[in-house]
């Protein structure tokens, strides 16, 4: 299959490396100097310095050339880059191929999910979907086993892409619940910040398990309010991605929580991180959505207080612990 992977950060480079083992892949970024340097060194020194590019992998800063004759374009940018990349694709002389995105989040300012952004930018009937699941870029680039979902409202499109791109080391599963897959992939980053704070304050493994479990309940409530299936939340893009992001040492969002627990201001944390942590921007959009839909999301609200209102990390966690007792299904106990 001929693929154009648009975005040469850690995840875009990792997917390019993984798919180039079996497919004809062009990795694109708009920064010509970045592409020239990576092509000369045959590695992404900034993000994946120990993961060399396979010989067949082509690199380009020319979007028209990168997507020419491509059977699939995979947009692998931060959420903020999704709409500009779609606009760039639509501005080309040739119509774009079917599109997948690996962006996770809600668009800042509009609170739109990725597919809603795509609906505004792509012509009616254009095939699109999402790739999402528990997968750290470095491990995928190293050829370690992983699994992810290919989600689309067009079930046959999701199934055909999953069949075509599936490999023993990157197992892909088709899913027709696009909203559920996108919500799970977005909100788990917010929960990872909360879990990182609890870990940084040495609250212990019991507290971590409780936060992950109650975080999954929050994600499920929001996803169902948006029309998703609760079954999706038990899968790769729900429970799977949540567990990985809340516990893995490679998780950027967990690192944000750990550093905030040290008392560092948010801007310093982000500067030290050197990568985009989607949960920071997503938290505010998730809370806006939850308030509009009247969905109870106390962990998300606590994270927003920490990120944007200067709340003390210890007080944030203490506030969650002092909440009134409830049944697991959500009702207050008598």
GROMACS .gro file of C-alpha atoms in nm:
model
  334
    1UNK     CA    1   0.000   0.000   0.000
    2UNK     CA    2   0.127   0.351  -0.079
    3UNK     CA    3   0.107   0.571   0.231
    4UNK     CA    4   0.169   0.940   0.298
    5UNK     CA    5   0.240   1.009   0.665
    6UNK     CA    6   0.195   1.378   0.737
    7UNK     CA    7   0.384   1.495   1.042
    8UNK     CA    8   0.739   1.399   1.140
    9UNK     CA    9   0.727   1.418   1.517
   10UNK     CA   10   0.784   1.116   1.738
   11UNK     CA   11   0.461   0.936   1.652
   12UNK     CA   12   0.467   1.020   1.282
   13UNK     CA   13   0.825   0.900   1.254
   14UNK     CA   14   0.746   0.584   1.450
   15UNK     CA   15   0.452   0.496   1.226
   16UNK     CA   16   0.660   0.569   0.917
   17UNK     CA   17   0.930   0.331   1.042
   18UNK     CA   18   0.674   0.062   1.129
   19UNK     CA   19   0.475   0.080   0.806
   20UNK     CA   20   0.782   0.116   0.582
   21UNK     CA   21   0.875  -0.240   0.674
   22UNK     CA   22   0.580  -0.362   0.464
   23UNK     CA   23   0.455  -0.069   0.255
   24UNK     CA   24   0.571   0.218   0.032
   25UNK     CA   25   0.582   0.515   0.270
   26UNK     CA   26   0.659   0.885   0.233
   27UNK     CA   27   0.708   1.085   0.555
   28UNK     CA   28   0.622   1.454   0.514
   29UNK     CA   29   0.683   1.767   0.721
   30UNK     CA   30   0.646   2.128   0.609
   31UNK     CA   31   0.991   2.222   0.749
   32UNK     CA   32   1.225   2.159   0.454
   33UNK     CA   33   1.539   2.186   0.667
   34UNK     CA   34   1.406   1.931   0.915
   35UNK     CA   35   1.332   1.688   0.632
   36UNK     CA   36   1.672   1.748   0.469
   37UNK     CA   37   1.851   1.679   0.797
   38UNK     CA   38   1.650   1.365   0.876
   39UNK     CA   39   1.698   1.233   0.525
   40UNK     CA   40   2.074   1.289   0.543
   41UNK     CA   41   2.105   1.129   0.887
   42UNK     CA   42   1.833   0.865   0.823
   43UNK     CA   43   1.700   0.916   1.174
   44UNK     CA   44   1.483   1.161   1.371
   45UNK     CA   45   1.755   1.279   1.608
   46UNK     CA   46   1.522   1.497   1.815
   47UNK     CA   47   1.255   1.243   1.901
   48UNK     CA   48   1.381   0.893   1.815
   49UNK     CA   49   1.761   0.912   1.795
   50UNK     CA   50   1.809   0.536   1.841
   51UNK     CA   51   1.553   0.430   1.575
   52UNK     CA   52   1.705   0.451   1.225
   53UNK     CA   53   1.481   0.487   0.922
   54UNK     CA   54   1.438   0.178   0.700
   55UNK     CA   55   1.612   0.219   0.365
   56UNK     CA   56   1.287   0.227   0.160
   57UNK     CA   57   1.137   0.517   0.360
   58UNK     CA   58   1.109   0.837   0.153
   59UNK     CA   59   1.106   1.184   0.310
   60UNK     CA   60   0.961   1.500   0.157
   61UNK     CA   61   0.864   1.858   0.241
   62UNK     CA   62   0.648   1.881  -0.074
   63UNK     CA   63   0.291   1.794   0.023
   64UNK     CA   64   0.174   1.745  -0.336
   65UNK     CA   65   0.461   1.509  -0.409
   66UNK     CA   66   0.417   1.323  -0.080
   67UNK     CA   67   0.049   1.252  -0.144
   68UNK     CA   68   0.070   1.193  -0.520
   69UNK     CA   69  -0.077   0.848  -0.597
   70UNK     CA   70  -0.105   0.774  -0.223
   71UNK     CA   71  -0.379   0.527  -0.135
   72UNK     CA   72  -0.404   0.662   0.220
   73UNK     CA   73  -0.289   0.977   0.403
   74UNK     CA   74  -0.224   0.949   0.774
   75UNK     CA   75  -0.218   1.282   0.960
   76UNK     CA   76   0.010   1.251   1.264
   77UNK     CA   77   0.027   1.598   1.414
   78UNK     CA   78  -0.078   1.744   1.747
   79UNK     CA   79  -0.451   1.818   1.754
   80UNK     CA   80  -0.377   2.183   1.673
   81UNK     CA   81  -0.226   2.074   1.342
   82UNK     CA   82  -0.520   1.869   1.216
   83UNK     CA   83  -0.730   2.150   1.066
   84UNK     CA   84  -0.435   2.328   0.897
   85UNK     CA   85  -0.318   1.999   0.745
   86UNK     CA   86  -0.666   1.921   0.614
   87UNK     CA   87  -0.686   2.270   0.465
   88UNK     CA   88  -0.349   2.219   0.297
   89UNK     CA   89  -0.464   1.888   0.150
   90UNK     CA   90  -0.782   2.044   0.015
   91UNK     CA   91  -0.581   2.328  -0.144
   92UNK     CA   92  -0.387   2.085  -0.365
   93UNK     CA   93  -0.481   2.049  -0.731
   94UNK     CA   94  -0.552   1.677  -0.691
   95UNK     CA   95  -0.821   1.556  -0.448
   96UNK     CA   96  -0.674   1.398  -0.133
   97UNK     CA   97  -0.680   1.022  -0.076
   98UNK     CA   98  -0.877   0.866   0.210
   99UNK     CA   99  -0.751   1.002   0.541
  100UNK     CA  100  -0.672   0.866   0.885
  101UNK     CA  101  -0.554   1.079   1.175
  102UNK     CA  102  -0.363   0.983   1.487
  103UNK     CA  103  -0.446   1.310   1.669
  104UNK     CA  104  -0.590   1.273   2.019
  105UNK     CA  105  -0.783   1.557   2.175
  106UNK     CA  106  -1.054   1.818   2.138
  107UNK     CA  107  -0.981   2.121   1.924
  108UNK     CA  108  -0.891   2.420   2.140
  109UNK     CA  109  -1.160   2.686   2.137
  110UNK     CA  110  -1.425   2.483   1.957
  111UNK     CA  111  -1.422   2.162   2.169
  112UNK     CA  112  -1.463   1.966   1.845
  113UNK     CA  113  -1.348   1.607   1.813
  114UNK     CA  114  -1.117   1.526   1.518
  115UNK     CA  115  -1.395   1.384   1.301
  116UNK     CA  116  -1.601   1.700   1.353
  117UNK     CA  117  -1.306   1.908   1.234
  118UNK     CA  118  -1.276   1.678   0.932
  119UNK     CA  119  -1.646   1.718   0.855
  120UNK     CA  120  -1.595   2.094   0.832
  121UNK     CA  121  -1.292   2.069   0.602
  122UNK     CA  122  -1.351   1.765   0.378
  123UNK     CA  123  -1.615   1.718   0.109
  124UNK     CA  124  -1.921   1.510   0.192
  125UNK     CA  125  -1.861   1.140   0.150
  126UNK     CA  126  -1.483   1.156   0.181
  127UNK     CA  127  -1.351   0.845   0.358
  128UNK     CA  128  -1.179   0.914   0.688
  129UNK     CA  129  -1.116   0.768   1.032
  130UNK     CA  130  -0.884   0.751   1.330
  131UNK     CA  131  -0.592   0.538   1.439
  132UNK     CA  132  -0.577   0.523   1.817
  133UNK     CA  133  -0.474   0.290   2.095
  134UNK     CA  134  -0.215   0.213   2.363
  135UNK     CA  135   0.109   0.273   2.177
  136UNK     CA  136   0.422   0.464   2.275
  137UNK     CA  137   0.609   0.591   1.971
  138UNK     CA  138   0.951   0.462   2.076
  139UNK     CA  139   0.833   0.105   2.126
  140UNK     CA  140   0.651   0.098   1.792
  141UNK     CA  141   0.961   0.233   1.616
  142UNK     CA  142   1.173  -0.032   1.788
  143UNK     CA  143   0.948  -0.305   1.651
  144UNK     CA  144   0.803  -0.410   1.986
  145UNK     CA  145   0.450  -0.557   1.972
  146UNK     CA  146   0.155  -0.317   1.997
  147UNK     CA  147  -0.213  -0.302   1.908
  148UNK     CA  148  -0.441  -0.017   1.803
  149UNK     CA  149  -0.785   0.049   1.660
  150UNK     CA  150  -0.877   0.181   1.317
  151UNK     CA  151  -1.210   0.356   1.369
  152UNK     CA  152  -1.449   0.499   1.112
  153UNK     CA  153  -1.820   0.556   1.067
  154UNK     CA  154  -1.765   0.366   0.740
  155UNK     CA  155  -1.726   0.016   0.878
  156UNK     CA  156  -1.593  -0.139   0.556
  157UNK     CA  157  -1.331   0.135   0.521
  158UNK     CA  158  -1.209   0.068   0.876
  159UNK     CA  159  -1.202  -0.305   0.811
  160UNK     CA  160  -1.017  -0.277   0.479
  161UNK     CA  161  -0.752  -0.041   0.620
  162UNK     CA  162  -0.704  -0.261   0.927
  163UNK     CA  163  -0.659  -0.567   0.705
  164UNK     CA  164  -0.412  -0.389   0.478
  165UNK     CA  165  -0.195  -0.234   0.750
  166UNK     CA  166  -0.214  -0.514   1.007
  167UNK     CA  167   0.115  -0.684   1.093
  168UNK     CA  168   0.232  -0.921   1.367
  169UNK     CA  169   0.409  -0.636   1.549
  170UNK     CA  170   0.139  -0.371   1.499
  171UNK     CA  171  -0.194  -0.546   1.526
  172UNK     CA  172  -0.485  -0.334   1.405
  173UNK     CA  173  -0.851  -0.388   1.492
  174UNK     CA  174  -1.143  -0.231   1.306
  175UNK     CA  175  -1.399  -0.033   1.507
  176UNK     CA  176  -1.711   0.151   1.385
  177UNK     CA  177  -1.747   0.364   1.702
  178UNK     CA  178  -1.545   0.664   1.590
  179UNK     CA  179  -1.676   0.891   1.867
  180UNK     CA  180  -1.589   0.641   2.140
  181UNK     CA  181  -1.239   0.583   2.006
  182UNK     CA  182  -1.173   0.956   1.983
  183UNK     CA  183  -1.312   1.037   2.329
  184UNK     CA  184  -1.112   0.756   2.489
  185UNK     CA  185  -0.792   0.869   2.320
  186UNK     CA  186  -0.846   1.231   2.421
  187UNK     CA  187  -0.961   1.215   2.782
  188UNK     CA  188  -0.712   0.950   2.898
  189UNK     CA  189  -0.444   1.219   2.870
  190UNK     CA  190  -0.626   1.429   3.130
  191UNK     CA  191  -0.646   1.130   3.363
  192UNK     CA  192  -0.274   1.065   3.315
  193UNK     CA  193  -0.196   1.415   3.446
  194UNK     CA  194  -0.402   1.341   3.757
  195UNK     CA  195  -0.233   1.005   3.805
  196UNK     CA  196   0.110   1.164   3.765
  197UNK     CA  197   0.025   1.415   4.040
  198UNK     CA  198  -0.084   1.135   4.275
  199UNK     CA  199   0.232   0.935   4.197
  200UNK     CA  200   0.447   1.244   4.247
  201UNK     CA  201   0.292   1.299   4.589
  202UNK     CA  202   0.365   0.934   4.681
  203UNK     CA  203  -0.001   0.847   4.733
  204UNK     CA  204   0.079   0.486   4.647
  205UNK     CA  205  -0.036   0.216   4.412
  206UNK     CA  206  -0.382   0.186   4.566
  207UNK     CA  207  -0.450   0.552   4.489
  208UNK     CA  208  -0.321   0.507   4.134
  209UNK     CA  209  -0.556   0.214   4.075
  210UNK     CA  210  -0.848   0.412   4.217
  211UNK     CA  211  -0.774   0.713   3.998
  212UNK     CA  212  -0.747   0.502   3.683
  213UNK     CA  213  -1.071   0.321   3.760
  214UNK     CA  214  -1.267   0.634   3.843
  215UNK     CA  215  -1.106   0.807   3.547
  216UNK     CA  216  -1.242   0.534   3.321
  217UNK     CA  217  -1.586   0.598   3.470
  218UNK     CA  218  -1.556   0.968   3.381
  219UNK     CA  219  -1.444   0.893   3.027
  220UNK     CA  220  -1.731   0.648   2.982
  221UNK     CA  221  -1.993   0.896   3.107
  222UNK     CA  222  -1.874   1.161   2.862
  223UNK     CA  223  -1.841   0.919   2.572
  224UNK     CA  224  -2.194   0.785   2.623
  225UNK     CA  225  -2.333   1.140   2.646
  226UNK     CA  226  -2.176   1.202   2.304
  227UNK     CA  227  -2.334   0.887   2.160
  228UNK     CA  228  -2.051   0.635   2.198
  229UNK     CA  229  -2.081   0.272   2.298
  230UNK     CA  230  -1.971   0.179   2.653
  231UNK     CA  231  -1.814  -0.134   2.504
  232UNK     CA  232  -1.553   0.081   2.329
  233UNK     CA  233  -1.436   0.206   2.668
  234UNK     CA  234  -1.340  -0.150   2.761
  235UNK     CA  235  -1.119  -0.182   2.454
  236UNK     CA  236  -0.787  -0.058   2.318
  237UNK     CA  237  -0.885   0.308   2.294
  238UNK     CA  238  -1.053   0.312   2.634
  239UNK     CA  239  -0.911   0.097   2.910
  240UNK     CA  240  -0.601  -0.001   2.712
  241UNK     CA  241  -0.484   0.351   2.629
  242UNK     CA  242  -0.578   0.476   2.977
  243UNK     CA  243  -0.371   0.213   3.158
  244UNK     CA  244  -0.067   0.271   2.938
  245UNK     CA  245  -0.076   0.650   2.962
  246UNK     CA  246  -0.137   0.655   3.338
  247UNK     CA  247   0.136   0.405   3.424
  248UNK     CA  248   0.403   0.416   3.153
  249UNK     CA  249   0.729   0.597   3.212
  250UNK     CA  250   0.721   0.722   2.850
  251UNK     CA  251   0.388   0.904   2.902
  252UNK     CA  252   0.426   1.278   2.846
  253UNK     CA  253   0.102   1.360   3.028
  254UNK     CA  254   0.200   1.154   3.332
  255UNK     CA  255   0.530   1.342   3.332
  256UNK     CA  256   0.337   1.670   3.344
  257UNK     CA  257   0.159   1.549   3.658
  258UNK     CA  258   0.482   1.431   3.818
  259UNK     CA  259   0.650   1.767   3.759
  260UNK     CA  260   0.347   1.964   3.882
  261UNK     CA  261   0.358   1.758   4.202
  262UNK     CA  262   0.711   1.892   4.254
  263UNK     CA  263   0.562   2.242   4.267
  264UNK     CA  264   0.690   2.354   3.928
  265UNK     CA  265   0.479   2.608   3.737
  266UNK     CA  266   0.304   2.477   3.427
  267UNK     CA  267   0.511   2.674   3.174
  268UNK     CA  268   0.835   2.544   3.323
  269UNK     CA  269   0.696   2.190   3.310
  270UNK     CA  270   0.609   2.225   2.942
  271UNK     CA  271   0.945   2.382   2.860
  272UNK     CA  272   1.129   2.097   3.030
  273UNK     CA  273   0.913   1.837   2.859
  274UNK     CA  274   1.003   1.955   2.510
  275UNK     CA  275   0.708   1.767   2.359
  276UNK     CA  276   0.338   1.840   2.322
  277UNK     CA  277   0.135   1.698   2.611
  278UNK     CA  278  -0.216   1.695   2.466
  279UNK     CA  279  -0.386   1.656   2.804
  280UNK     CA  280  -0.297   2.014   2.902
  281UNK     CA  281  -0.504   2.175   2.627
  282UNK     CA  282  -0.761   1.897   2.621
  283UNK     CA  283  -0.852   1.928   2.991
  284UNK     CA  284  -1.019   2.266   2.948
  285UNK     CA  285  -1.213   2.156   2.639
  286UNK     CA  286  -1.328   1.835   2.811
  287UNK     CA  287  -1.454   2.029   3.111
  288UNK     CA  288  -1.638   2.274   2.885
  289UNK     CA  289  -1.802   1.981   2.707
  290UNK     CA  290  -1.887   1.806   3.035
  291UNK     CA  291  -2.050   2.117   3.179
  292UNK     CA  292  -2.253   2.170   2.863
  293UNK     CA  293  -2.375   1.809   2.870
  294UNK     CA  294  -2.414   1.805   3.252
  295UNK     CA  295  -2.172   1.514   3.288
  296UNK     CA  296  -2.002   1.483   3.628
  297UNK     CA  297  -1.623   1.482   3.578
  298UNK     CA  298  -1.457   1.569   3.911
  299UNK     CA  299  -1.109   1.446   3.817
  300UNK     CA  300  -1.112   1.658   3.502
  301UNK     CA  301  -1.230   1.960   3.701
  302UNK     CA  302  -0.950   1.904   3.953
  303UNK     CA  303  -0.690   1.886   3.676
  304UNK     CA  304  -0.823   2.212   3.528
  305UNK     CA  305  -0.796   2.376   3.869
  306UNK     CA  306  -0.436   2.265   3.890
  307UNK     CA  307  -0.345   2.372   3.536
  308UNK     CA  308  -0.534   2.697   3.500
  309UNK     CA  309  -0.637   2.826   3.842
  310UNK     CA  310  -0.315   2.780   4.037
  311UNK     CA  311  -0.452   2.520   4.276
  312UNK     CA  312  -0.202   2.340   4.496
  313UNK     CA  313  -0.142   1.975   4.392
  314UNK     CA  314  -0.185   1.843   4.747
  315UNK     CA  315  -0.511   2.033   4.791
  316UNK     CA  316  -0.639   1.910   4.454
  317UNK     CA  317  -0.591   1.546   4.549
  318UNK     CA  318  -0.724   1.605   4.901
  319UNK     CA  319  -1.036   1.763   4.748
  320UNK     CA  320  -1.100   1.452   4.540
  321UNK     CA  321  -1.056   1.230   4.844
  322UNK     CA  322  -1.305   1.436   5.047
  323UNK     CA  323  -1.585   1.401   4.795
  324UNK     CA  324  -1.910   1.257   4.928
  325UNK     CA  325  -1.940   0.877   4.907
  326UNK     CA  326  -2.132   0.740   4.608
  327UNK     CA  327  -2.232   0.410   4.462
  328UNK     CA  328  -2.008   0.294   4.180
  329UNK     CA  329  -2.286   0.370   3.934
  330UNK     CA  330  -2.279   0.734   4.043
  331UNK     CA  331  -2.564   0.797   4.287
  332UNK     CA  332  -2.505   0.950   4.630
  333UNK     CA  333  -2.526   0.708   4.920
  334UNK     CA  334  -2.792   0.765   5.183
   0.00000   0.00000   0.00000
